[in-house]
PDB file of C-alpha atoms in Angstrom:
ATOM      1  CA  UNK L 220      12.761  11.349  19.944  1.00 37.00           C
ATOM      2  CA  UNK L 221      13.319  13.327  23.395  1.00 39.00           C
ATOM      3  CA  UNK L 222      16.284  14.643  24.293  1.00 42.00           C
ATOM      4  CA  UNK L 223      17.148  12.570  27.489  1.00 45.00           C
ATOM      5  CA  UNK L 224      19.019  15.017  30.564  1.00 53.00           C
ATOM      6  CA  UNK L 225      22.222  13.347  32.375  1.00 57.00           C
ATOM      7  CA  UNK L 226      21.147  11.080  35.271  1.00 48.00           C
ATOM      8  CA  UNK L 227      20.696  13.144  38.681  1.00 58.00           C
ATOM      9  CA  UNK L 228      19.882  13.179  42.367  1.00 64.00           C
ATOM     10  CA  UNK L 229      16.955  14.820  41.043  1.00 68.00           C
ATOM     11  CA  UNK L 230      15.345  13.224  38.042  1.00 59.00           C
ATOM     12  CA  UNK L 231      16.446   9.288  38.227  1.00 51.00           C
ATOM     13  CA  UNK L 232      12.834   8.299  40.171  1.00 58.00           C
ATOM     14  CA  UNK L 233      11.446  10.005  36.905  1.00 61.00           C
ATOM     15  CA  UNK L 234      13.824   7.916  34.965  1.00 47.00           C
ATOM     16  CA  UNK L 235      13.039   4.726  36.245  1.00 49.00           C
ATOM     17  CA  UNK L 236       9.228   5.591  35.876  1.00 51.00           C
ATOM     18  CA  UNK L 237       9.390   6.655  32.755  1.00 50.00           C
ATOM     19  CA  UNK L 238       7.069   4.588  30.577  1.00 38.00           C
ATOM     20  CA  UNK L 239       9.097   5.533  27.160  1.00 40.00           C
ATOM     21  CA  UNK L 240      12.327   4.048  28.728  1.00 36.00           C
ATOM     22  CA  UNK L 241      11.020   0.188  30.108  1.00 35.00           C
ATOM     23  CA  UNK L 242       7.869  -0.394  28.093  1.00 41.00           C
ATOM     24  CA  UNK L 243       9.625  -2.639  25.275  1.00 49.00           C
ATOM     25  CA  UNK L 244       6.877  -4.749  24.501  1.00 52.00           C
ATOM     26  CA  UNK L 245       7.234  -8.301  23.979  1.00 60.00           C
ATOM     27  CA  UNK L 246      10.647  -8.642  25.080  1.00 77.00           C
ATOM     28  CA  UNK L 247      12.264  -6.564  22.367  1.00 84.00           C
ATOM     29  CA  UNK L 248      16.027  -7.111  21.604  1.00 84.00           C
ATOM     30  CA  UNK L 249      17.849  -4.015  22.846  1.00 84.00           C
ATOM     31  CA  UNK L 250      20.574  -5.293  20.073  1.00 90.00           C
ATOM     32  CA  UNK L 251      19.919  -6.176  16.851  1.00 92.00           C
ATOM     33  CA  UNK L 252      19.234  -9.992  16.498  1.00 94.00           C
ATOM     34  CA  UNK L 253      17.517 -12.701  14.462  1.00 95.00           C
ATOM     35  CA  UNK L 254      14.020 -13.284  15.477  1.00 94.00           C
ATOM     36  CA  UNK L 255      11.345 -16.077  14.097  1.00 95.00           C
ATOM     37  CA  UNK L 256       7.880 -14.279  13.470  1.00 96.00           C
ATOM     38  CA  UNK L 257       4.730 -15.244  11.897  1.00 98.00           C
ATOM     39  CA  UNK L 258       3.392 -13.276   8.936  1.00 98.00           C
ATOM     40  CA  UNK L 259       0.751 -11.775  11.763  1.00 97.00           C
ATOM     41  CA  UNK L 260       3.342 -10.304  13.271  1.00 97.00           C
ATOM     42  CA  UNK L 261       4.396  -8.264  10.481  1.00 97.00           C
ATOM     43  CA  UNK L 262       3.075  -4.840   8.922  1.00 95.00           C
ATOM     44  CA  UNK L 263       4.409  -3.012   5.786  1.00 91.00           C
ATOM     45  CA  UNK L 264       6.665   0.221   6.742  1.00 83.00           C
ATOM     46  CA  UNK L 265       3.727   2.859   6.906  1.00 80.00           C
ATOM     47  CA  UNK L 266       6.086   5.254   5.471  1.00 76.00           C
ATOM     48  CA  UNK L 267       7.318   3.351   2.691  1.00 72.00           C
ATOM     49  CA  UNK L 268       8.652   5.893  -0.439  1.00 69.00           C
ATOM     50  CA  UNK L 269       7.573   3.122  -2.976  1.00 71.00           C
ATOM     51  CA  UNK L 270       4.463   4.424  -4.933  1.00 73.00           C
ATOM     52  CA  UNK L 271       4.356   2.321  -7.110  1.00 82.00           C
ATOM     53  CA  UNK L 272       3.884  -1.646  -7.345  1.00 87.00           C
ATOM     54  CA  UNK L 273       7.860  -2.910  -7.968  1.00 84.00           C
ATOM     55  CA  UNK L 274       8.526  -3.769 -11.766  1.00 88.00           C
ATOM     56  CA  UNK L 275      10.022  -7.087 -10.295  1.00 91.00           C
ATOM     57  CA  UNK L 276       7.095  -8.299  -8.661  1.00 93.00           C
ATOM     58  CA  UNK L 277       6.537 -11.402 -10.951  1.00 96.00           C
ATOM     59  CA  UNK L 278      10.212 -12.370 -10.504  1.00 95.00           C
ATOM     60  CA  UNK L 279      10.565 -11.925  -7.265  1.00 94.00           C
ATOM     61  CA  UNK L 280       7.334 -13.920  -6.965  1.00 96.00           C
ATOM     62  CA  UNK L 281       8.651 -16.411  -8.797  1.00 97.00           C
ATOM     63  CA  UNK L 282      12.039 -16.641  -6.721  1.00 96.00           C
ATOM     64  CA  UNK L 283      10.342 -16.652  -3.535  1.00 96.00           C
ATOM     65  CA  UNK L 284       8.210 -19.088  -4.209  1.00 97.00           C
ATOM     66  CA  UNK L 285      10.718 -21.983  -6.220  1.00 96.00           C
ATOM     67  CA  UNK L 286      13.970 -20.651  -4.249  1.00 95.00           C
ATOM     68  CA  UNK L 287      12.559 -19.315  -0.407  1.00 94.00           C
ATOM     69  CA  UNK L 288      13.403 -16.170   1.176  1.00 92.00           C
ATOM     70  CA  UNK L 289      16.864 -15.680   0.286  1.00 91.00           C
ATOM     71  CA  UNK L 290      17.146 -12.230   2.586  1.00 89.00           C
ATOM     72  CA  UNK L 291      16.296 -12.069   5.670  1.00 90.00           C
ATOM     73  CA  UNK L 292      13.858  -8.878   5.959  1.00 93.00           C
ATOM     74  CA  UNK L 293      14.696  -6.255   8.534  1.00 93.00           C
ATOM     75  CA  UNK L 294      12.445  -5.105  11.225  1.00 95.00           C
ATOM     76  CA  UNK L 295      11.796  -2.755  13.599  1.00 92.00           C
ATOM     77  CA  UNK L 296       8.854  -1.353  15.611  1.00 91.00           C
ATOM     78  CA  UNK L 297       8.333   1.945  15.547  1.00 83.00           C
ATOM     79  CA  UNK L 298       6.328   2.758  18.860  1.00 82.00           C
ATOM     80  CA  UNK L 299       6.574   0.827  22.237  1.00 79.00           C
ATOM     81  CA  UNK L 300       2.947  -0.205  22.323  1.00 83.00           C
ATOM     82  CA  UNK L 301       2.763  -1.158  18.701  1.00 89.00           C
ATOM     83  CA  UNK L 302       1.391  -5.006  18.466  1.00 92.00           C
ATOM     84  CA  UNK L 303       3.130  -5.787  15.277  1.00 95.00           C
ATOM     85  CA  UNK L 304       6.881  -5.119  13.750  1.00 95.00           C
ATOM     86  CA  UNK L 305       7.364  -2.960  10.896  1.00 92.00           C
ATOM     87  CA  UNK L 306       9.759  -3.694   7.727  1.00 91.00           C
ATOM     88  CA  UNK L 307      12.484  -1.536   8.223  1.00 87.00           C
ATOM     89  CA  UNK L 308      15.023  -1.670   5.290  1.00 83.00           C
ATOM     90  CA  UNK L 309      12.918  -2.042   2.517  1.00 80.00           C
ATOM     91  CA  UNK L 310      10.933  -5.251   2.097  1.00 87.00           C
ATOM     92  CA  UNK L 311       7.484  -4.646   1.946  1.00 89.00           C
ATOM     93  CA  UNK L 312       7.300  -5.420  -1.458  1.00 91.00           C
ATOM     94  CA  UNK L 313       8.531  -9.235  -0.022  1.00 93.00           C
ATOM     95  CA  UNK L 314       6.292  -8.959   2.740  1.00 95.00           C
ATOM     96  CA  UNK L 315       3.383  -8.286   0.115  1.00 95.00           C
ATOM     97  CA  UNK L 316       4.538 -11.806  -1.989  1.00 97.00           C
ATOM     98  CA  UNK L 317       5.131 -13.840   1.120  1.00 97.00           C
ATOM     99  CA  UNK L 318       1.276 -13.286   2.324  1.00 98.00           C
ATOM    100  CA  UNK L 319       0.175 -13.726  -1.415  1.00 98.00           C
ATOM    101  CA  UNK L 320       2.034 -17.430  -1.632  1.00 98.00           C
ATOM    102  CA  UNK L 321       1.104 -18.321   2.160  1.00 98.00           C
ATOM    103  CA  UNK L 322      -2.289 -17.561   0.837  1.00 98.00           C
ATOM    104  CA  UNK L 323      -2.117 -19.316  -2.336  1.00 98.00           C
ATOM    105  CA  UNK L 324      -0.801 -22.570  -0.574  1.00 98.00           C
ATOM    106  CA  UNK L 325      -3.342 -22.326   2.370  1.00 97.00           C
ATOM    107  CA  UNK L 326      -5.643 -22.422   0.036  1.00 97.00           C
ATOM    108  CA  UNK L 327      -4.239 -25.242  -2.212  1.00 96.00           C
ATOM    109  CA  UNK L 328      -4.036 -27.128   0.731  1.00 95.00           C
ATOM    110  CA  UNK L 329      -7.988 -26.840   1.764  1.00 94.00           C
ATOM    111  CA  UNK L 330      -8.778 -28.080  -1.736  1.00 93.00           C
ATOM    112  CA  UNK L 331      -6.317 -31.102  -1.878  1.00 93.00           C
ATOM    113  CA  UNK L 332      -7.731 -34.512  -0.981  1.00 95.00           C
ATOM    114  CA  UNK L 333      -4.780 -36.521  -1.402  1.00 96.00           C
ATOM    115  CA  UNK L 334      -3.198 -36.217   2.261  1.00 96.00           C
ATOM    116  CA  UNK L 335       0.356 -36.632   0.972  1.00 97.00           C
ATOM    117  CA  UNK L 336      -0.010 -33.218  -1.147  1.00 96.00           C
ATOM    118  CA  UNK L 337      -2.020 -31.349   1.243  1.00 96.00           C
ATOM    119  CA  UNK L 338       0.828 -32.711   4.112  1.00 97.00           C
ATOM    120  CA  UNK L 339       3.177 -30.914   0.617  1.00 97.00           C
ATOM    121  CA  UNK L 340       0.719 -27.355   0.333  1.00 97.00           C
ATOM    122  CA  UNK L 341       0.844 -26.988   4.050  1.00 97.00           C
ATOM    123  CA  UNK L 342       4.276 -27.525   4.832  1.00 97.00           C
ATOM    124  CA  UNK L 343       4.661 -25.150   1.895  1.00 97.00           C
ATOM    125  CA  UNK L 344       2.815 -22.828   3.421  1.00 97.00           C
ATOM    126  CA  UNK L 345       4.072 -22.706   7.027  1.00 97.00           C
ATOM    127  CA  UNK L 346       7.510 -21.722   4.964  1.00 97.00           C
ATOM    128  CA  UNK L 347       5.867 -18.234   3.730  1.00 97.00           C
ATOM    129  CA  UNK L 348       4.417 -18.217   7.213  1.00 98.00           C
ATOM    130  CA  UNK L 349       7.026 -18.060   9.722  1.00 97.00           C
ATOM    131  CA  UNK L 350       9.918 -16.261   8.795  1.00 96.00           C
ATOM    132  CA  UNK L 351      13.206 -15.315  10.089  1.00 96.00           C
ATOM    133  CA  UNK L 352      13.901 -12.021  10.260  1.00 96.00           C
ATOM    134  CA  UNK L 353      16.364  -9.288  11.445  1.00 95.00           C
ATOM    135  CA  UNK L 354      15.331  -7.273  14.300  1.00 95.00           C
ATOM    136  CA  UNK L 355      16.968  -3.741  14.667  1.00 91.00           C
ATOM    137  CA  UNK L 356      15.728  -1.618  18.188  1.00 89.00           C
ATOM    138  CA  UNK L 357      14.016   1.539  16.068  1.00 84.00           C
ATOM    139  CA  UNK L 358      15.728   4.788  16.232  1.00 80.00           C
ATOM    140  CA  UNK L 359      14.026   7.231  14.347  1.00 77.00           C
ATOM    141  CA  UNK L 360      11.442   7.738  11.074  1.00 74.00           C
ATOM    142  CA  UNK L 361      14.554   9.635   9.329  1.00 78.00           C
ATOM    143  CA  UNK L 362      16.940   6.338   9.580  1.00 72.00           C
ATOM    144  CA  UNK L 363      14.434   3.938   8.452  1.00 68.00           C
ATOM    145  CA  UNK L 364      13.043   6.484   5.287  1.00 71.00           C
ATOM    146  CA  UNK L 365      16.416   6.429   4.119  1.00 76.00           C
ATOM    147  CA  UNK L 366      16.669   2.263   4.834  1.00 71.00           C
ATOM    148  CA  UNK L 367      13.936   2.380   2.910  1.00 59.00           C
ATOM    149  CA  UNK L 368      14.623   4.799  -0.083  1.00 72.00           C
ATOM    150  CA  UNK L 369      18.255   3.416  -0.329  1.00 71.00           C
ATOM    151  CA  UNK L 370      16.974  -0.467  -0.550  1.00 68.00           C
ATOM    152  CA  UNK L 371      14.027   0.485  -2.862  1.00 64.00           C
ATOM    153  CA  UNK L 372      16.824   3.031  -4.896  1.00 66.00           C
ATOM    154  CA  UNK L 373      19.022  -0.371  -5.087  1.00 59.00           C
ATOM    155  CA  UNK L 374      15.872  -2.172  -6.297  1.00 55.00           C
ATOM    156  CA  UNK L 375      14.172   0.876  -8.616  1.00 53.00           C
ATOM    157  CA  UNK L 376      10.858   2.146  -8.486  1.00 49.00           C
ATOM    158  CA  UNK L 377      11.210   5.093  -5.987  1.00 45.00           C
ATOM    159  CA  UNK L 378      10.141   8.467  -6.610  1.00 46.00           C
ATOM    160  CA  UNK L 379      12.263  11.502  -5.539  1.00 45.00           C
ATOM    161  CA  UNK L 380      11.416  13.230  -2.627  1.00 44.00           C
TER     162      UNK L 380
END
């Protein structure tokens, strides 16, 4: 991130031009705050310190898909002009699971013929789909790292940097 210099006579025309400062794309919260978003709206953390597929997977599978999201996932987004939010605290391992059931139940759905259980698969479905999640206005690749390596620390499977 740039330093930004005190507001002048001199520079405030640059300010108010500046492109970094008002191009928050799709309405971003300044503020965190809950926001609804679909699973196309959501990337893994490109960063992400996990090398390794989580140990919990199965479970956590299995959790998600009998018990729903019981966390709300974190998100940011990294650059202005990036289309699609990042996981920010750790996540992308329930990111990963959420797309696997959506997929699992979109598909269960297309290969139903009773109507009552395919109504069932695709309700089902939508549930993976659209998610509530916490948005949190990015501040730098350092802070969400060490989101990252502290949640995935509290979860094992990181390796040290």
């Amino acid at each position: 991130m740039s330093k930004t210099r005190p507001l002048s006579e001199d520079n405030i025309l640059d300010f108010l031009q500046n492109d970094s400062v008002s191009s928050q794309q799709n309405d971003d919260p300044i503020a965190q705050q809950l926001l609804s978003v679909t699973l196309d709206q959501l990337q893994p953390y490109e960063l992400n310190p996990r090398r390794s597929v989580n140990s919990k997977y199965e479970e956590i599978t299995a959790s998600i898909e009998n018990a729903g999201l019981q966390e709300a996932p974190k998100i940011t987004r990294r650059h202005p002009d990036d289309e699609k939010f990042s996981i920010r605290n750790g996540g992308n391992t329930r990111l990963s699971i959420l797309r696997e059931l959506y997929n699992k139940y979109k598909n269960l759905t297309e290969l139903e013929p009773d109507e009552k259980k395919k109504k069932d698969f695709l309700e089902k479905a939508e549930s993976f789909y659209r998610i509530d999640c916490i948005f949190i206005p990015f501040q730098n690749d350092i802070d969400a790292l060490s989101a990252h390596m502290i949640e995935n620390e509290a979860r094992s499977g990181t390796k040290f940097i």
